[in-house]
Coordinates of C-alpha atoms in Angstrom, one line a residue:
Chain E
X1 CA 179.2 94.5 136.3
X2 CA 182.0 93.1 138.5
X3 CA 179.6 91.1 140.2
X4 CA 178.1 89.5 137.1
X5 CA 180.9 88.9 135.6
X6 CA 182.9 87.2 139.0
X7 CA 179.1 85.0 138.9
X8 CA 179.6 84.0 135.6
X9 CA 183.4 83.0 135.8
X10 CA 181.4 80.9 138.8
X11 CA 178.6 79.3 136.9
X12 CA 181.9 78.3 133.8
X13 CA 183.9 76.9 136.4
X14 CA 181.3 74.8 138.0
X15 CA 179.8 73.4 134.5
X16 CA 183.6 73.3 133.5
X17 CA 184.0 70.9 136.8
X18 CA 180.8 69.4 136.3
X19 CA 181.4 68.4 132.8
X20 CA 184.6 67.1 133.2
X21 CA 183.3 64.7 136.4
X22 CA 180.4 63.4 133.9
X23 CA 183.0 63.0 131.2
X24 CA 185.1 60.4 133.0
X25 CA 182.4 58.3 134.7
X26 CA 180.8 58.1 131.1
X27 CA 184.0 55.9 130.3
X28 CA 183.0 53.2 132.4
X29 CA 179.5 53.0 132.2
X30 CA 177.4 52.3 128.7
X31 CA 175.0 55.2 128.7
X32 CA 176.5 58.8 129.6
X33 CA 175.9 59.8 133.4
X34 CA 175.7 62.9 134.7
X35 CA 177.8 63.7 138.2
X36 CA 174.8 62.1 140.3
X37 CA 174.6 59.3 138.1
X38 CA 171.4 60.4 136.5
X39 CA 170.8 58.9 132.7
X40 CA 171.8 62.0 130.1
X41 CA 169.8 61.0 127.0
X42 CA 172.2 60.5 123.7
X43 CA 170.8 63.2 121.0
X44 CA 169.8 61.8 118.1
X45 CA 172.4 63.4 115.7
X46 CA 176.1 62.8 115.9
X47 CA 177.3 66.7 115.7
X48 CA 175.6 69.3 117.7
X49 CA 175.2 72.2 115.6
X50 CA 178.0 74.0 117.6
X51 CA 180.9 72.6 119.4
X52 CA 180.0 71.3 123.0
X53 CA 182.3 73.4 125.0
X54 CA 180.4 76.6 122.7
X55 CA 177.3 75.5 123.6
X56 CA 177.8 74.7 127.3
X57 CA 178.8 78.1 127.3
X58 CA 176.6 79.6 125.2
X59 CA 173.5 78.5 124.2
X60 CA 171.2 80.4 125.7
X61 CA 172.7 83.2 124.0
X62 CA 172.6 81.6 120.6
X63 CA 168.9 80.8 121.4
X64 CA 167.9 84.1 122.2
X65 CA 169.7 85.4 119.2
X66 CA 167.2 83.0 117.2
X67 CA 164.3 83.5 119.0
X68 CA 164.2 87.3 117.9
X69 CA 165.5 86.4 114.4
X70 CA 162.1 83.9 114.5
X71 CA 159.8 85.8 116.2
X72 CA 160.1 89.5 114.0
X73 CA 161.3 88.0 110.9
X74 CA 159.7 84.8 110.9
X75 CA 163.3 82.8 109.8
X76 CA 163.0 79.5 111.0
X77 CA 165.6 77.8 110.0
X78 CA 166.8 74.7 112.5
X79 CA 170.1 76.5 113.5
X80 CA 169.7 77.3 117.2
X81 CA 165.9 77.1 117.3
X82 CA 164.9 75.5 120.4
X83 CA 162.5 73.1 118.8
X84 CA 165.7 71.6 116.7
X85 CA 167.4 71.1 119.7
X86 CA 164.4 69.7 121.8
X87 CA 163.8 67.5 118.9
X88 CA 167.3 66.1 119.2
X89 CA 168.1 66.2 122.7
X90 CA 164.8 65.0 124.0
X91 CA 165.3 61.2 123.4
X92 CA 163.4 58.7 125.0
X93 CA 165.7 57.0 128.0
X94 CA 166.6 53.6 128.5
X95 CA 162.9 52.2 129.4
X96 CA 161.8 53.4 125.8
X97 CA 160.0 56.6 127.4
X98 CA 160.0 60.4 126.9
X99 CA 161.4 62.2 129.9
X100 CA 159.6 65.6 130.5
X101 CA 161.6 68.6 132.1
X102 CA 159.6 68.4 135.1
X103 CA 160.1 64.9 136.0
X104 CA 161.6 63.9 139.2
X105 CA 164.5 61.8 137.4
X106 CA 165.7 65.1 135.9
X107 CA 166.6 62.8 133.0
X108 CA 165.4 65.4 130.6
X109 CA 168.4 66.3 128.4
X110 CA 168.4 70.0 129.7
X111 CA 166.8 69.2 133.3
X112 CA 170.1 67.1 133.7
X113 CA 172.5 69.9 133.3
X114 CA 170.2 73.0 135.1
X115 CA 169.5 70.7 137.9
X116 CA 173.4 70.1 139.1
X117 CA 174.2 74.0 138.0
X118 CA 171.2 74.7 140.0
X119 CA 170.2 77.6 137.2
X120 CA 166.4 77.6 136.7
X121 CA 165.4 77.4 133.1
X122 CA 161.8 78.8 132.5
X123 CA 161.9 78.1 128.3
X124 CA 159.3 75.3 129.0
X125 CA 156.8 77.3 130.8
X126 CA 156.0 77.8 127.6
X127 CA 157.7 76.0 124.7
X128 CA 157.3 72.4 123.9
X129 CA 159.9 69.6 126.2
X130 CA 159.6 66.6 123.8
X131 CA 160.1 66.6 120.4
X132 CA 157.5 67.1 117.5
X133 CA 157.2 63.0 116.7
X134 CA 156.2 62.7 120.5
X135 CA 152.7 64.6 120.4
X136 CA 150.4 62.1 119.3
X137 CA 146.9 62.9 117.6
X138 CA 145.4 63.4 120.9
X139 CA 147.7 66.0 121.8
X140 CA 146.2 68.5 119.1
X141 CA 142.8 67.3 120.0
X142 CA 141.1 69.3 122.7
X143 CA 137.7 67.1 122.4
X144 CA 139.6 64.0 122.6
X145 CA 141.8 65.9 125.3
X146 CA 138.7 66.1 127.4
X147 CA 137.7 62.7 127.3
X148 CA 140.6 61.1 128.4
X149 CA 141.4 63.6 131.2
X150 CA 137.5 62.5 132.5
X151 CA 138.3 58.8 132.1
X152 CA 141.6 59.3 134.5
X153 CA 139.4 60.8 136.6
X154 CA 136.8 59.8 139.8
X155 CA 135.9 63.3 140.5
X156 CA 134.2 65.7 138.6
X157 CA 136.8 67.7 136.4
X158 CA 136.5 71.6 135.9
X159 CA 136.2 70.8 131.9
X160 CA 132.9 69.1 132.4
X161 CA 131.5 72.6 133.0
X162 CA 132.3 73.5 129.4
X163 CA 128.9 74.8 127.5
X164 CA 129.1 72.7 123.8
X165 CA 127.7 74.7 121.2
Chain R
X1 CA 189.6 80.3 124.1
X2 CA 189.1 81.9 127.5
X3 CA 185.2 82.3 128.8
X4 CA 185.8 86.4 128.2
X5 CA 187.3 85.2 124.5
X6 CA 184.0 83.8 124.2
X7 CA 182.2 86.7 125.5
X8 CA 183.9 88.7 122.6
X9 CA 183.5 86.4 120.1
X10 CA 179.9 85.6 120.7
X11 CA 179.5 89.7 120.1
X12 CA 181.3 89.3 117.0
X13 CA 179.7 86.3 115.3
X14 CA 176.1 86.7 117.2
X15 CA 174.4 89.9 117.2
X16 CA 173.3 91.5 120.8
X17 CA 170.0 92.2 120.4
X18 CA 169.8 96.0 121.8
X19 CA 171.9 97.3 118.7
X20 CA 170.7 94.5 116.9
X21 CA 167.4 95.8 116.7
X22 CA 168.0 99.5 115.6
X23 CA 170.6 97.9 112.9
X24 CA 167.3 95.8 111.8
X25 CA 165.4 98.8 111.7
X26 CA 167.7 101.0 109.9
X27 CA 168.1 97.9 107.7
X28 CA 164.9 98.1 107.2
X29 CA 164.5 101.3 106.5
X30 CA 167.2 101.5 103.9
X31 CA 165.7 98.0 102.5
X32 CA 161.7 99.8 102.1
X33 CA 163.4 102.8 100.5
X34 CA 165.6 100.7 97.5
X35 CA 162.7 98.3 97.0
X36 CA 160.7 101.3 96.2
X37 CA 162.8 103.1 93.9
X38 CA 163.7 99.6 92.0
X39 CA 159.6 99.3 91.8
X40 CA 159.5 102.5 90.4
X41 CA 162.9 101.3 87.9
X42 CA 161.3 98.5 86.5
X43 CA 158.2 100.1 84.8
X44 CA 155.1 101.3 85.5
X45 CA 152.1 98.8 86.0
X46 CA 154.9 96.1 86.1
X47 CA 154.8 94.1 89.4
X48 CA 157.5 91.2 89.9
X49 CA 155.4 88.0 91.1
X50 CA 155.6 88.0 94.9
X51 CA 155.7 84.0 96.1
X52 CA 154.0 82.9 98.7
X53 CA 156.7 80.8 100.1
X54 CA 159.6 82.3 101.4
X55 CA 163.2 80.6 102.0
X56 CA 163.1 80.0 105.5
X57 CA 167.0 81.7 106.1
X58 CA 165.2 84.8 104.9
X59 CA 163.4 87.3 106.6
X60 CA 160.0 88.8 106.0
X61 CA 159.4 92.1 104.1
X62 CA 156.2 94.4 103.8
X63 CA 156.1 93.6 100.1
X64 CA 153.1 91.3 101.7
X65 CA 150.3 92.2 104.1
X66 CA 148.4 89.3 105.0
X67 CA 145.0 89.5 105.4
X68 CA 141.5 87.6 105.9
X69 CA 138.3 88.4 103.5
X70 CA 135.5 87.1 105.4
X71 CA 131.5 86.6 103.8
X72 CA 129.0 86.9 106.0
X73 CA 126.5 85.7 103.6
X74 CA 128.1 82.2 103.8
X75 CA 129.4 81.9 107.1
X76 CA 126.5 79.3 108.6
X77 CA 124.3 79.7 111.9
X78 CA 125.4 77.0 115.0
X79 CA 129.0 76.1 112.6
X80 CA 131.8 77.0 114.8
X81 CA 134.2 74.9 112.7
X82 CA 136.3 77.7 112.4
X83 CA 137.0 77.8 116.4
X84 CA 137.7 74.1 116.5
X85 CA 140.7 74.4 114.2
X86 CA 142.2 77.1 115.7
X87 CA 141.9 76.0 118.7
X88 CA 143.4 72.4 117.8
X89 CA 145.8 73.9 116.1
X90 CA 147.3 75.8 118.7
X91 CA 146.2 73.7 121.4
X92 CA 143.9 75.7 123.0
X93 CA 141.9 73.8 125.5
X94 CA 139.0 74.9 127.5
X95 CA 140.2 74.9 131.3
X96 CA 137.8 77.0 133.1
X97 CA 134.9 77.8 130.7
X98 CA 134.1 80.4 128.1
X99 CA 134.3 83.7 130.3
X100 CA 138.5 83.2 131.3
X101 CA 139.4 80.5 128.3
X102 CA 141.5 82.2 125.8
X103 CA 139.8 82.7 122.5
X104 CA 141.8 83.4 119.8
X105 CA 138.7 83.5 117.2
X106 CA 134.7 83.7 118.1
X107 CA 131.6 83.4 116.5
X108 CA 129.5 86.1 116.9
X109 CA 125.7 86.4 115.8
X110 CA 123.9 90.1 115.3
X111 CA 120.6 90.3 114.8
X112 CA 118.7 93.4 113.8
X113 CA 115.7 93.4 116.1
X114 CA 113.7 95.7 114.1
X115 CA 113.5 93.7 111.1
X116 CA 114.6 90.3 112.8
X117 CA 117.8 89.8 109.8
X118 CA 120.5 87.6 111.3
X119 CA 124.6 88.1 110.0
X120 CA 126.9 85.3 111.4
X121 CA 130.4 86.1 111.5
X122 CA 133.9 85.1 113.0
X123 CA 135.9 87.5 114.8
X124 CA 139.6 87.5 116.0
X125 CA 142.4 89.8 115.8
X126 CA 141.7 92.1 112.9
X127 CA 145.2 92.5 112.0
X128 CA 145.4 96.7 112.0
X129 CA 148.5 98.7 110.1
X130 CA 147.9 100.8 113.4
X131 CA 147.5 98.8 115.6
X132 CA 146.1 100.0 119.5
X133 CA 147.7 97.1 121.4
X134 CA 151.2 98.1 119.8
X135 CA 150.7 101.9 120.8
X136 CA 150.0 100.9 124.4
X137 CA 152.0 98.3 125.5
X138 CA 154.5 99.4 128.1
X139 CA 157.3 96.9 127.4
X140 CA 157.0 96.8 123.1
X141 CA 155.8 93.2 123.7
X142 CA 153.1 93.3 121.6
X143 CA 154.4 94.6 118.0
X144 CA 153.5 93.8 114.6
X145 CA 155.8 92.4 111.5
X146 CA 156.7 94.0 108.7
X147 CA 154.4 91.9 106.7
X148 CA 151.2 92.8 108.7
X149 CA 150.9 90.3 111.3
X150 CA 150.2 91.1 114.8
X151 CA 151.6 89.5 117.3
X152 CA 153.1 89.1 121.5
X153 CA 156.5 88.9 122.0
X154 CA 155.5 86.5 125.0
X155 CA 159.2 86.5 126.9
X156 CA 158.6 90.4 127.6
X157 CA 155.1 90.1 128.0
X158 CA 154.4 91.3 131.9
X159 CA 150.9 90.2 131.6
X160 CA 149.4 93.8 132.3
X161 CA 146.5 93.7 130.1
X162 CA 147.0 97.4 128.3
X163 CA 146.6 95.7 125.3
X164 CA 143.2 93.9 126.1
X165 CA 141.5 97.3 127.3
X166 CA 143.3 99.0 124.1
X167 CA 142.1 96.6 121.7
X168 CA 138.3 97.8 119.9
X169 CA 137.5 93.9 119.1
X170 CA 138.2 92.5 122.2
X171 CA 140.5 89.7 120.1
X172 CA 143.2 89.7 123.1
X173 CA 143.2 86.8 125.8
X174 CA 145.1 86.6 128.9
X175 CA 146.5 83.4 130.4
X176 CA 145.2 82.9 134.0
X177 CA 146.6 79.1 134.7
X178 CA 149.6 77.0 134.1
X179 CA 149.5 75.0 131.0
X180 CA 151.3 72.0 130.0
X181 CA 151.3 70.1 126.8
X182 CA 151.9 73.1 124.4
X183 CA 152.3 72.2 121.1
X184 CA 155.7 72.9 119.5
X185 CA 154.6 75.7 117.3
X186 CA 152.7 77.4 119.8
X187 CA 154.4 78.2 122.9
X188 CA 151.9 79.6 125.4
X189 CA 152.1 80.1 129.2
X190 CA 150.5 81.8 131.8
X191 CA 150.7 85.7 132.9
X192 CA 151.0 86.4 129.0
X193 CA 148.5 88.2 126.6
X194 CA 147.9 86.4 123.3
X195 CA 145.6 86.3 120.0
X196 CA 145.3 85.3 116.9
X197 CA 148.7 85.0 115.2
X198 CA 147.1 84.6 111.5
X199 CA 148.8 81.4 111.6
X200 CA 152.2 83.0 111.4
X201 CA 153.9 79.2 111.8
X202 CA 151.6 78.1 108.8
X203 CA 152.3 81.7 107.1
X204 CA 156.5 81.3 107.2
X205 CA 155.7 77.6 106.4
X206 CA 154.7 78.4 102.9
X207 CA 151.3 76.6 103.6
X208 CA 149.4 79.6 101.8
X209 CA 146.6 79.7 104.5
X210 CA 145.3 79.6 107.8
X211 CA 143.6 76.8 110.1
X212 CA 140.4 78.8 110.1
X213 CA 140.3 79.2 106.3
X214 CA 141.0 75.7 105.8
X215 CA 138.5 74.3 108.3
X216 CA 135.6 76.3 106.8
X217 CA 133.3 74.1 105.0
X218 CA 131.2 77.3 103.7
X219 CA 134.0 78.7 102.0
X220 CA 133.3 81.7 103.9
X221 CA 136.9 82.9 105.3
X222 CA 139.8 83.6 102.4
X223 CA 143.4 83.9 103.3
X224 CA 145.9 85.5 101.2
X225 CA 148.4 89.0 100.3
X226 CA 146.3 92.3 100.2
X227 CA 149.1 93.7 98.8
X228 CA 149.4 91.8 95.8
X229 CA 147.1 92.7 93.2
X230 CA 146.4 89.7 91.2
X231 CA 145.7 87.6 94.6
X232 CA 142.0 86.1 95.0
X233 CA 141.7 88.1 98.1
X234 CA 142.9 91.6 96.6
X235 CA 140.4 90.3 93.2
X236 CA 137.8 90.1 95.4
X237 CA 137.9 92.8 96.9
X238 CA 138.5 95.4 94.1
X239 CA 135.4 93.3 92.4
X240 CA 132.6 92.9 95.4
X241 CA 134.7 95.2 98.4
X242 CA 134.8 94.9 102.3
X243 CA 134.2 96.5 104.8
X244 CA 136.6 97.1 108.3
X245 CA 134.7 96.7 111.3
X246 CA 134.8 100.3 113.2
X247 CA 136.6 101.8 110.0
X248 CA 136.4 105.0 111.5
X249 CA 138.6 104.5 113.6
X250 CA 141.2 104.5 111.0
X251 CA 143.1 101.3 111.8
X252 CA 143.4 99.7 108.2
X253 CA 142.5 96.3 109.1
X254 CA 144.0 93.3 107.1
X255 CA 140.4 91.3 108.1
X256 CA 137.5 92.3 106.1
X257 CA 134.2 91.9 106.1
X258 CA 131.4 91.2 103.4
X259 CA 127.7 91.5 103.9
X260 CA 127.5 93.6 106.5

């Protein structure tokens, strides 16, 4: 228990430290920077649904908190559900595109934070990393799906074994 | 506010979710046992109107069971319409063929060899009130909701496959590769187990319906609330009946079958 807690006073400090570093070089710079001078994407809304110093601290317990309220008693409301917050934080950056979590420029609005804090965030192994307007038509078309992925492709792709029916 | 303030706080305002649970349960519990004695209060044979949609702040109660009525007789040879709109609706794409692709719904074809009669039919998770996958599962990943629906809690989901071998209709997949591109509503991911959710997104949604249901031309799949008696599904069946596949196993499905 010591332990943890002594690791988590840690973590505080050091998003405490980093937070304050990216608050004053956002002064003199347009967009907000993180501490490596990485592009943080602006949300969409003007209030997050928490104060920021809460949810540096604790969103990922306000989001599992709502992921079992979701999950067993199917509330989905937009309070703390990751897709609300993905849909807001997940803006495109200053060339106009959607950053992904796993892109190099770790410009993805949580990538930007995890990647300083070195913490490892697993939520988009599964769950979706750009919000709901930035799936196009294709993206819920596996037959479509297919075709593209065999036009970007010279060599022959493990789909073009499927058996059509 | 000091970061063990917050600690305390978060206790306060946000529920833990160890006691949270058995508080839900008890709520539960004490919730089943006053809805039952006001259904009693009101009056015999007098039902309040259950709604299909729900606020989406409130939580789901057993007052519904949701369920599938499928006909055979009008489910079409060579259609696998059905399996398209699942899968596109919870991006499902085929990565390595039929034999390790999940599949959340199949078509299957039996054919009587003796006299050569053919029953098409589409098969996913049948739902059960008991269901086999819940009684094994080692971590209480896979569980079903009060309102009938079974489902994987994927983030405790070790990927051991208890449920799979457990499960009499084979309905259960298991993700072998890393996926990208999951649609927002259906989080998947690899080393989990996962089925049919009856559309459970759709379901809390209010939509009334599931992809499947929607998607068949043949009218042959019908969605809706075996618990409420003046539903087209609960009509139907009092009127023509269905039949569970394996009934004697005792599972009380919430997927029938017609025409077998």
């Amino acid at each position: 228990m010591k332990s943890l807690s002594l690791k988590r006073l840690l973590v505080t400090s050091a998003l405490l430290l980093w937070s304050l570093t990216s608050l004053a070089s956002s002064q003199f710079t347009g967009p907000s920077r993180d501490a490596n001078g990485n592009v943080v994407p602006t949300p969409k809304g003007e209030q997050c649904v928490e104060p920021t110093a809460d949810m540096r601290a604790n969103h990922m317990k306000y989001l599992l908190h709502k992921r079992d309220l979701t999950m067993y008693d199917g509330i989905r409301t937009k309070q703390h559900s990751i897709v609300a917050c993905i849909d807001c934080h997940a803006t495109p950056n200053e060339d106009g595109k959607i950053v992904r979590i796993h892109d190099d420029s770790n410009q993805h609005f949580c990538a930007s934070c995890h990647a300083v804090a070195s913490v490892k965030l697993d939520c988009f192994e599964c769950h979706a990393d750009r919000p709901v307007e930035a799936f196009s038509d294709a993206d819920y078309d596996p037959v479509q799906q297919l075709d593209e992925a065999l036009a970007h492709s010279d060599k022959p792709h493990a789909l073009m074994n499927r058996k059509v029916q | 506010m000091s970061h063990l303030d917050q600690e305390t706080d978060m206790k306060n305002t946000a529920k833990s979710s160890a006691p949270n649970k058995i508080d839900q349960y008890r709520r539960r519990f004490l919730g089943g046992s006053v809805a039952a004695v006001a259904g009693v209060a009101i009056a015999p044979g007098v039902f309040l109107q259950t709604v299909n949609a729900k606020p989406a702040d409130q939580e789901v109660t057993a007052n519904n069971r949701w369920g599938l009525l499928i006909d055979t007789t009008k489910c079409a040879s060579g259609c696998s319409d059905c399996v398209s709109a699942c899968n596109k609706e919870h991006g499902l794409r085929e990565i390595h063929g039929p034999e390790t692709d999940a599949q959340w719904i199949r078509k299957v074809t039996l054919k009587n060899k003796s006299t050569g009669h053919t029953i098409n039919l589409p098969m996913m998770c049948q739902h059960c009130e008991k269901p086999p996958c819940v009684d094994v599962c080692p971590t209480g990943a896979s569980f079903r909701r009060v309102d009938g629906i079974v489902l994987v809690d994927k983030h405790i989901c070790i990927g051991c496959r208890y449920c799979m071998m457990a499960c009499p209709y084979k309905a259960r997949s298991f993700i072998h590769e890393t996926l990208t591109d999951q649609l927002p509503h259906a989080p998947r991911g690899k080393g989990t187990v996962e089925s049919c959710t009856l559309c459970v997104h759709k379901v809390d949604r209010g939509d009334g319906n599931t992809a499947c249901a929607e998607a068949c031309s043949h009218g042959a799949i019908l969605f809706g609330d075996l618990n409420d008696r003046s539903s087209e599904i609960s009509r139907r069946l009092a009127t023509t009946g269905g039949r569970e596949l394996r009934a004697e196993l005792g599972l009380n499905l919430g997927v029938r079958y017609q025409g077998l």
